[in-house]
PDB file of C-alpha atoms and ligand atoms in Angstrom:
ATOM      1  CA  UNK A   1      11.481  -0.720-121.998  1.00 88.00           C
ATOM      2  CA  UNK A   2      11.230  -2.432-125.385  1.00 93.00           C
ATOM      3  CA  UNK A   3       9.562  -2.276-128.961  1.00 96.00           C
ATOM      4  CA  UNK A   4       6.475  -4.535-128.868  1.00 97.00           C
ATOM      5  CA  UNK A   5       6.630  -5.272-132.795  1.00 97.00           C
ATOM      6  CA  UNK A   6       3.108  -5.577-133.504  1.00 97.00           C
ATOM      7  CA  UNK A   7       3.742  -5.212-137.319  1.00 97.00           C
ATOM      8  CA  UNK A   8       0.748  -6.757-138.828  1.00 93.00           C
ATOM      9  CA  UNK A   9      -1.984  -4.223-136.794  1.00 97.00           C
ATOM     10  CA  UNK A  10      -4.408  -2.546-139.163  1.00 98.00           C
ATOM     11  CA  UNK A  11      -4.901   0.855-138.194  1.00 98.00           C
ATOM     12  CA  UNK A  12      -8.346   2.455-138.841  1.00 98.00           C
ATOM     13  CA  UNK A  13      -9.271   6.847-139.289  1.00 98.00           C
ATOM     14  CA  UNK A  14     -12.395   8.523-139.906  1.00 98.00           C
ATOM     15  CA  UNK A  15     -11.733   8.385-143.910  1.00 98.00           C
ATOM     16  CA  UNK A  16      -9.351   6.153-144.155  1.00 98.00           C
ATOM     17  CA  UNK A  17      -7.806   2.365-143.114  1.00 98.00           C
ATOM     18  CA  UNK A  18      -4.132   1.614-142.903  1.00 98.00           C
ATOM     19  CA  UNK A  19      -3.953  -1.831-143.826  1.00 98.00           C
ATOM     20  CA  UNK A  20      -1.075  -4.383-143.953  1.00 98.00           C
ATOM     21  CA  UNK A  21       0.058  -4.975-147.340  1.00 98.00           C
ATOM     22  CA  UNK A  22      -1.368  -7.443-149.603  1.00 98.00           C
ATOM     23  CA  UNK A  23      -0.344  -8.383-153.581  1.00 98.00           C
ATOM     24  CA  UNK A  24      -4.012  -7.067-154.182  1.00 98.00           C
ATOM     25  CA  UNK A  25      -2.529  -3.711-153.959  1.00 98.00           C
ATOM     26  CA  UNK A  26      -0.122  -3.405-156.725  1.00 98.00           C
ATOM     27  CA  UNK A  27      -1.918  -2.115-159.279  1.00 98.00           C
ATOM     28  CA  UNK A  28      -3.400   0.624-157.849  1.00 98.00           C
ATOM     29  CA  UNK A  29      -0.442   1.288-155.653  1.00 98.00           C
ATOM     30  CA  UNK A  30       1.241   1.424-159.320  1.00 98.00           C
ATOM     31  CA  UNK A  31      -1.089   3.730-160.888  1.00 98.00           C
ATOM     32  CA  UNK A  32      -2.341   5.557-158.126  1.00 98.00           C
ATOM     33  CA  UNK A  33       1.022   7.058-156.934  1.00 98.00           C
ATOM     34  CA  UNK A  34       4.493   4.912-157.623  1.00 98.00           C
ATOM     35  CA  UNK A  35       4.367   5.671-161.434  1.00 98.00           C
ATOM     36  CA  UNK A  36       4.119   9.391-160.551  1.00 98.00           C
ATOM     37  CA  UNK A  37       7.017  11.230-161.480  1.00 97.00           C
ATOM     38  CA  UNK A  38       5.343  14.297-159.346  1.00 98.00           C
ATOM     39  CA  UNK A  39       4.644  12.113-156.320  1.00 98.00           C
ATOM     40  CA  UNK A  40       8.279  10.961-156.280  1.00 97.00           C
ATOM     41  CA  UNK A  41      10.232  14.003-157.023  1.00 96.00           C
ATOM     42  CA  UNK A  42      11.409  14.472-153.476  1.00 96.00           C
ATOM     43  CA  UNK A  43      11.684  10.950-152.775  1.00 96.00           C
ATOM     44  CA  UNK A  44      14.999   8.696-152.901  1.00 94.00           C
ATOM     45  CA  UNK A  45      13.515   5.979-155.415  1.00 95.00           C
ATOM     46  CA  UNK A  46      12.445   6.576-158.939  1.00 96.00           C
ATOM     47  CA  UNK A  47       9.140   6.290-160.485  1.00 98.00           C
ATOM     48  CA  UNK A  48       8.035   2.759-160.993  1.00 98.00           C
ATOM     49  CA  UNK A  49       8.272   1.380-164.677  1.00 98.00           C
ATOM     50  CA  UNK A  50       5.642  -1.226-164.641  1.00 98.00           C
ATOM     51  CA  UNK A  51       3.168  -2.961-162.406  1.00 98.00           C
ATOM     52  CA  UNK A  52       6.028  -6.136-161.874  1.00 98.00           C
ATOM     53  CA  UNK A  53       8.765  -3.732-159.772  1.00 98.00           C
ATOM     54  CA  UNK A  54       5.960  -2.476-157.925  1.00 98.00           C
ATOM     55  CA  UNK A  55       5.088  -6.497-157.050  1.00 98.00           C
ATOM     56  CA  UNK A  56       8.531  -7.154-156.045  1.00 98.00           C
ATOM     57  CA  UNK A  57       8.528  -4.240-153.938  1.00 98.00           C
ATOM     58  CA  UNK A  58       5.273  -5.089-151.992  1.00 98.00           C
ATOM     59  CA  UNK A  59       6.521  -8.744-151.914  1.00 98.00           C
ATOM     60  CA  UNK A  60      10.065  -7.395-150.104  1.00 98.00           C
ATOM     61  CA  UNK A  61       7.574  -5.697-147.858  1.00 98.00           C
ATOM     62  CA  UNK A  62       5.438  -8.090-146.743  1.00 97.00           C
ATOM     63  CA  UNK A  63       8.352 -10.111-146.137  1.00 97.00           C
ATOM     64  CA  UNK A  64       9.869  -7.605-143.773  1.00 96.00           C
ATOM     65  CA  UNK A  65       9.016  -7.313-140.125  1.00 96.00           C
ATOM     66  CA  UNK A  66       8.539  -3.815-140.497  1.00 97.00           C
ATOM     67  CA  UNK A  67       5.747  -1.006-139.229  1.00 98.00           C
ATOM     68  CA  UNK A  68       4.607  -0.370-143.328  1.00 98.00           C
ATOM     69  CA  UNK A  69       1.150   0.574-144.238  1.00 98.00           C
ATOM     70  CA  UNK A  70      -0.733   0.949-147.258  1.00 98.00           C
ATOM     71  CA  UNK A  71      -3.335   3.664-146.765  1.00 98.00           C
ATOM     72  CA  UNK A  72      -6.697   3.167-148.241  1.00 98.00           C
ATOM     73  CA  UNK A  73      -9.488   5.796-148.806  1.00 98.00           C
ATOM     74  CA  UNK A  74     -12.669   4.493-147.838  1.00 98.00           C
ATOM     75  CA  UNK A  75     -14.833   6.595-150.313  1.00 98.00           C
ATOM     76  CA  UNK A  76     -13.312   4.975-153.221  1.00 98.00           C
ATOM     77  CA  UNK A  77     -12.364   2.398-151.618  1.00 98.00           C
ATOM     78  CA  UNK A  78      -8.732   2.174-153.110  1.00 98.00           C
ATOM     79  CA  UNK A  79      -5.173   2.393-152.163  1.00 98.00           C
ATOM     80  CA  UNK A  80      -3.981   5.807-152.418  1.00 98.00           C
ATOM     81  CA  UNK A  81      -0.619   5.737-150.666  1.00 98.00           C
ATOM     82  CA  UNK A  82       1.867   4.244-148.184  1.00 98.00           C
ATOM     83  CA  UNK A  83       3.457   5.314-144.301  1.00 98.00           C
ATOM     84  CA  UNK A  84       6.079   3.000-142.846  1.00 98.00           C
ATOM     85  CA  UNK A  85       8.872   3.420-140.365  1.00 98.00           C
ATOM     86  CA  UNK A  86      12.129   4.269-142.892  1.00 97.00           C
ATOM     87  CA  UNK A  87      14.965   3.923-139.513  1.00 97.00           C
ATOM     88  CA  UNK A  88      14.654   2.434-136.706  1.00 96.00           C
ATOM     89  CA  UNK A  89      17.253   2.537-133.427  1.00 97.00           C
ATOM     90  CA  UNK A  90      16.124   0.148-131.013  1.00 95.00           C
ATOM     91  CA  UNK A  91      18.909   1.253-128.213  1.00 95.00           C
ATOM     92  CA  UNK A  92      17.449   5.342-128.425  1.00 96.00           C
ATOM     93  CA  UNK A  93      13.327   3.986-128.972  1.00 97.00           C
ATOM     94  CA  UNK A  94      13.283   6.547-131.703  1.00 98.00           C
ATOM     95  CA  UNK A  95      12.367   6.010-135.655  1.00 98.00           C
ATOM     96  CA  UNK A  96      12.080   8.168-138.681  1.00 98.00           C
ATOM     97  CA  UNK A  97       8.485   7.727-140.818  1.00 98.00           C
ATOM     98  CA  UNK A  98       7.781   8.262-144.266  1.00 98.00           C
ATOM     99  CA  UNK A  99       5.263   8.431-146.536  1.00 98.00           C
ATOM    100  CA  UNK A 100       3.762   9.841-149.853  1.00 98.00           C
ATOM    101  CA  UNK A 101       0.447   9.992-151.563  1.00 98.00           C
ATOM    102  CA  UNK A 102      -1.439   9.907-155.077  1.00 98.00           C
ATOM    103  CA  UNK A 103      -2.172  13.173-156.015  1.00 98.00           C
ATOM    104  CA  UNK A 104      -5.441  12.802-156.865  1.00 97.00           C
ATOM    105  CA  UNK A 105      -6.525  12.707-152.941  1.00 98.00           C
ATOM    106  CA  UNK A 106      -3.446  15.620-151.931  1.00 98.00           C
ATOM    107  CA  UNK A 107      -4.908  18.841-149.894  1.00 98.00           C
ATOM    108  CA  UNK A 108      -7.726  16.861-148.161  1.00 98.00           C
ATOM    109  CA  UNK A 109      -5.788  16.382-144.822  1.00 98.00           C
ATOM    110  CA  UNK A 110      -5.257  12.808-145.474  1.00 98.00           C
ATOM    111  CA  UNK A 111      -1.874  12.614-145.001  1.00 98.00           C
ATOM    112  CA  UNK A 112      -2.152  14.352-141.400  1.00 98.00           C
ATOM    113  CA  UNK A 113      -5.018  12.207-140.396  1.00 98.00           C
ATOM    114  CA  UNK A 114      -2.649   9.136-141.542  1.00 98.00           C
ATOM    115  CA  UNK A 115       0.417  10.244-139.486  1.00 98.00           C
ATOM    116  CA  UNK A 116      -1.591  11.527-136.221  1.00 98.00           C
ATOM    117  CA  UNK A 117      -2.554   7.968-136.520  1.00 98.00           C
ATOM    118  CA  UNK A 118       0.653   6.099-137.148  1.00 98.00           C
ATOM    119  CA  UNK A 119       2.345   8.532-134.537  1.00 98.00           C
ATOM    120  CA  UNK A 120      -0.525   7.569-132.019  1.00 98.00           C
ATOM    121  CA  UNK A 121      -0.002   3.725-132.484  1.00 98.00           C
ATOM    122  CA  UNK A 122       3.551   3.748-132.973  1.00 98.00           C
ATOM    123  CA  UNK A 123       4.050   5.715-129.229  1.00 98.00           C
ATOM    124  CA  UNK A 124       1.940   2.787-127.955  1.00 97.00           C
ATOM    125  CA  UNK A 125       4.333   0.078-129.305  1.00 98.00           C
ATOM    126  CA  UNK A 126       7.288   1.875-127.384  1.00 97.00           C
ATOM    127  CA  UNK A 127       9.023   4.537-129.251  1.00 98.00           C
ATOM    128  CA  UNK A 128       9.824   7.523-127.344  1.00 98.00           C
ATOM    129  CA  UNK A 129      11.188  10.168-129.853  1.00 98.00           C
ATOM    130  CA  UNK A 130       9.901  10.088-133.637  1.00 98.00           C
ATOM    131  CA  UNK A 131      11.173  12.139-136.284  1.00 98.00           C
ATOM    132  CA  UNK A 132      10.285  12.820-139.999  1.00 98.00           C
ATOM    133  CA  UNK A 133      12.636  15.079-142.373  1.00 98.00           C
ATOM    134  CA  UNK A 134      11.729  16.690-145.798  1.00 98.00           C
ATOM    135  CA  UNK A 135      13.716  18.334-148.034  1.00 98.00           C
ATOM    136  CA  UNK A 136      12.745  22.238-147.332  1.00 97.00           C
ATOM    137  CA  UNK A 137      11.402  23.048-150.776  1.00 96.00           C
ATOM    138  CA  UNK A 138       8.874  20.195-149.941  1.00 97.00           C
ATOM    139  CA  UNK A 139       6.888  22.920-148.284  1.00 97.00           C
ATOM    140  CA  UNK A 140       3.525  20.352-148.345  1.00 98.00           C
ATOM    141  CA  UNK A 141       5.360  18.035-146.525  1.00 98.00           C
ATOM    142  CA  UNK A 142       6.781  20.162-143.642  1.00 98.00           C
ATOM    143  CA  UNK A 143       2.856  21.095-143.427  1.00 98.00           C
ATOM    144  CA  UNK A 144       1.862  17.743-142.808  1.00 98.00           C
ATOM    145  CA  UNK A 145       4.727  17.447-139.860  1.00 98.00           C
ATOM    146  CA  UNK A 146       3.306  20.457-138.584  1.00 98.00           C
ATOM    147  CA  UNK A 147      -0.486  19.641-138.523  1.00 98.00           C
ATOM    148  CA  UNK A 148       0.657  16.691-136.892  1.00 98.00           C
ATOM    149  CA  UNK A 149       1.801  18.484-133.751  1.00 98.00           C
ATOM    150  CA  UNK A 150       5.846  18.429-134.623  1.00 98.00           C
ATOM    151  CA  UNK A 151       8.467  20.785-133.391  1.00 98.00           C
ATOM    152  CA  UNK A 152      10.772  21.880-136.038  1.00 98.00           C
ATOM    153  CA  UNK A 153      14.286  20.248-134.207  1.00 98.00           C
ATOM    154  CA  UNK A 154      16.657  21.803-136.592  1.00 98.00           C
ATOM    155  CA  UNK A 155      18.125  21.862-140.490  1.00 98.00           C
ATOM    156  CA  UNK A 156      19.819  18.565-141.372  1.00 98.00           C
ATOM    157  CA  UNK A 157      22.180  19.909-144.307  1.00 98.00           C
ATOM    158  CA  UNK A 158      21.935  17.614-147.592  1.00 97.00           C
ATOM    159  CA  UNK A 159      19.952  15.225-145.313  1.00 96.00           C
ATOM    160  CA  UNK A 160      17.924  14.034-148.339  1.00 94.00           C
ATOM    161  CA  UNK A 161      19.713  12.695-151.393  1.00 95.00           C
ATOM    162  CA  UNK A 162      17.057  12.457-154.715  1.00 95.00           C
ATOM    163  CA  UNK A 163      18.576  11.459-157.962  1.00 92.00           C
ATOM    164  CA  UNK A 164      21.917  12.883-157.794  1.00 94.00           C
ATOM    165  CA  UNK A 165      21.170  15.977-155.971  1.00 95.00           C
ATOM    166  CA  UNK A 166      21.486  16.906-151.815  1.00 97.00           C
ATOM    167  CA  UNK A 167      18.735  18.910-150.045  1.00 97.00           C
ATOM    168  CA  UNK A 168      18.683  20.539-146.871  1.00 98.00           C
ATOM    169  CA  UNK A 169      16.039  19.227-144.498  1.00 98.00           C
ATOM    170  CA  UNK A 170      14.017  20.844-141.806  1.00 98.00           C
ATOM    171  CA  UNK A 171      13.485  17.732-139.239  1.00 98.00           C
ATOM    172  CA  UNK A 172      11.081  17.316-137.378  1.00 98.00           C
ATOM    173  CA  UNK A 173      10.268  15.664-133.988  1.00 98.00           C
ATOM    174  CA  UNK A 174       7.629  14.400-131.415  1.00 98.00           C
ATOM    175  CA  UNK A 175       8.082  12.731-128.302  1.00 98.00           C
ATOM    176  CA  UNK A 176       5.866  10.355-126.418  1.00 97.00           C
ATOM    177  CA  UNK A 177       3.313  12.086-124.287  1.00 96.00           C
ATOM    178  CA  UNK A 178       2.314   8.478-122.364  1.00 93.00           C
ATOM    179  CA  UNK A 179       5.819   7.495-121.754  1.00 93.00           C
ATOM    180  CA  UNK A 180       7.486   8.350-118.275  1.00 90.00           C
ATOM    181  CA  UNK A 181      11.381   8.628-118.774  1.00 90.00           C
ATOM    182  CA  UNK A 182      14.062  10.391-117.078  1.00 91.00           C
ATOM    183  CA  UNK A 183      16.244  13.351-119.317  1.00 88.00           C
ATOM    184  CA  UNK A 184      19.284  14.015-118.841  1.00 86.00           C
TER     185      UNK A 184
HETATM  186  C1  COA B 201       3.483  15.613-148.764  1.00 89.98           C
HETATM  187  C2  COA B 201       2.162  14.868-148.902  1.00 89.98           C
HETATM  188  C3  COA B 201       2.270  13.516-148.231  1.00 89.98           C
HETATM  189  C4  COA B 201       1.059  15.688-148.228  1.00 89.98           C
HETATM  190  O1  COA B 201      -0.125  14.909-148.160  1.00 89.98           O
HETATM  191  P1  COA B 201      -1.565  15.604-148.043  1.00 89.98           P
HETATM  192  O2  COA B 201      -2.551  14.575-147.658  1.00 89.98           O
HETATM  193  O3  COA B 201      -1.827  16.382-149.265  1.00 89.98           O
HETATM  194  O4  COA B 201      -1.299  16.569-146.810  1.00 89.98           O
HETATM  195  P2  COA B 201      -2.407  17.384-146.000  1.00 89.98           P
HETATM  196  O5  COA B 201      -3.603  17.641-146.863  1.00 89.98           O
HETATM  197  O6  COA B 201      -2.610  16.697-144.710  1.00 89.98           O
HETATM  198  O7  COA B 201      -1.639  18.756-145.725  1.00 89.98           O
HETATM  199  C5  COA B 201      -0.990  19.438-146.784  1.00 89.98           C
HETATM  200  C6  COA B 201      -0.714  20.867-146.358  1.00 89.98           C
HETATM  201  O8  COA B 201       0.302  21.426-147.199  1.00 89.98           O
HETATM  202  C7  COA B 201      -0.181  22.597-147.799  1.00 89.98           C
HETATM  203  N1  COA B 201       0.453  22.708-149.108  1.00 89.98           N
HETATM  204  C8  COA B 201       0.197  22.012-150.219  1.00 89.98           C
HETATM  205  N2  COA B 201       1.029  22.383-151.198  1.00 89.98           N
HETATM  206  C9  COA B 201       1.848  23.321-150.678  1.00 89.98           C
HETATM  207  C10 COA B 201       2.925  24.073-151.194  1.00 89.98           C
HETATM  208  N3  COA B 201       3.349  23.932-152.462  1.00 89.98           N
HETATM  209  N4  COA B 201       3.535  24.967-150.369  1.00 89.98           N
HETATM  210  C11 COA B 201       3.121  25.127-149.105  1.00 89.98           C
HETATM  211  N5  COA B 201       2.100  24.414-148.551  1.00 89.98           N
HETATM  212  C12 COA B 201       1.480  23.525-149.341  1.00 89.98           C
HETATM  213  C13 COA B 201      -1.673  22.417-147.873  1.00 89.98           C
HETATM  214  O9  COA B 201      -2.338  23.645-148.029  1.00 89.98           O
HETATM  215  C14 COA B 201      -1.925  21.763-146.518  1.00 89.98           C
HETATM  216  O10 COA B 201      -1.837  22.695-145.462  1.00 89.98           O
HETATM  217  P3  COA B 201      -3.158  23.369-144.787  1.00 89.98           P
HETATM  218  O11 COA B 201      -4.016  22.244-144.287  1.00 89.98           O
HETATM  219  O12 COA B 201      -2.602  24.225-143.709  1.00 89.98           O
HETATM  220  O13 COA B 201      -3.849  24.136-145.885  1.00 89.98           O
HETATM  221  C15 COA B 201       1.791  14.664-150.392  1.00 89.98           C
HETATM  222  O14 COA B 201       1.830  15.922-151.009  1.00 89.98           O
HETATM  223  C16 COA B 201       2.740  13.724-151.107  1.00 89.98           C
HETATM  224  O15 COA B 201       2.558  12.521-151.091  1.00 89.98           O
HETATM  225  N6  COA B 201       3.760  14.284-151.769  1.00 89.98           N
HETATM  226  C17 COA B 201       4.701  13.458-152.548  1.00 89.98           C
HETATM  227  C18 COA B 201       5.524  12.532-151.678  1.00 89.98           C
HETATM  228  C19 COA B 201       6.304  13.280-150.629  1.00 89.98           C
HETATM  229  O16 COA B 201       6.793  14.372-150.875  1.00 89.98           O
HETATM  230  N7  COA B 201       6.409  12.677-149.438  1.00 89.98           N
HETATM  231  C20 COA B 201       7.086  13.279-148.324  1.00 89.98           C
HETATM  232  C21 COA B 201       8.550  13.186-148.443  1.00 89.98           C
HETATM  233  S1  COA B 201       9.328  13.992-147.054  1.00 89.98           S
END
């Protein structure tokens, strides 16, 4: 068994593309959702200050050898958000996603359609068990976990720390379908 670490794929839905980033995205990335106070408040990093920290960021990115997409809607034909692989353990095959969205494209089963997607490709690189968490008051989230086909595995306790403040997670998992393995 092993990871095939195909990290520069672009993956393609019926509304939108996950692409592999490019400096071309910053400024919508920027004002589309990484200057959102809203879009961030359950996330670990704080809302961008200006276009340059949201460069650097996509520069550290591209740099990385990393499963990190920028999601583009193909009706207006600009970036609206991001999904990457946050953890990774090689030795178990399993990884954690995350992902957020501008919230001027929220409720329109994007993010679902995104992570079915990522899920789909990411079981055909080699991971066995993937797992997404959100703090529970992120009830939206925990939807999108759930469209997806998830099973609720259990609470993490202050699993998510935003800003100064621990929240207890539901987390979620889904295991490969293709992949033949023996359980214990
Ligand atoms: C969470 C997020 C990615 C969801 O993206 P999305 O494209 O709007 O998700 P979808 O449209 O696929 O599904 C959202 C579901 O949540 C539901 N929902 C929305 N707001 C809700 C709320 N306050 N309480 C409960 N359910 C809610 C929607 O009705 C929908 O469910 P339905 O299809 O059964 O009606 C988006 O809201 C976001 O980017 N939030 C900020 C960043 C973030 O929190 N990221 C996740 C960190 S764990």
């Amino acid at each position: 068994m092993e990871i095939k670490e195909n990290y520069n794929t672009t993956l393609e839905t019926q509304r939108l593309i996950l692409a592999t980033w490019q400096p071309n995205f910053v400024p919508k990335m920027f004002s589309n959702w990484a200057s959102d106070p809203l879009v961030t408040k359950y996330l670990f990093w704080d809302p961008h200050k200006n276009q340059e920290e949201t460069r650097q960021i996509v520069l550290n990115w591209m740099s990385e050898a990393n499963y990190n997409w920028c999601i583009i809607d193909k009706e207006l034909n600009e970036p609206v958000g991001s999904i990457n692989v946050v953890r990774r353990n090689d030795i178990n095959f399993n990884c954690e996603v995350g992902y957020c969205l501008s919230r001027k494209v929220w409720n329109k089963g994007y993010m679902t359609e995104a992570l079915n997607k990522v899920l789909e490709f990411l079981f055909s690189e080699g991971f066995y068990k993937i797992e997404l968490k959100h703090a529970i008051e992120n009830a939206a989230s925990g939807r999108v976990m759930q469209k997806a086909g998830m099973t609720l595995q259990g609470v993490s306790p202050a699993g998510c720390y935003v800003r100064g403040k621990f929240y207890d997670c539901n987390v979620y998992y889904i295991l490969n379908p293709n992949m033949k393995v023996n359980r214990g």
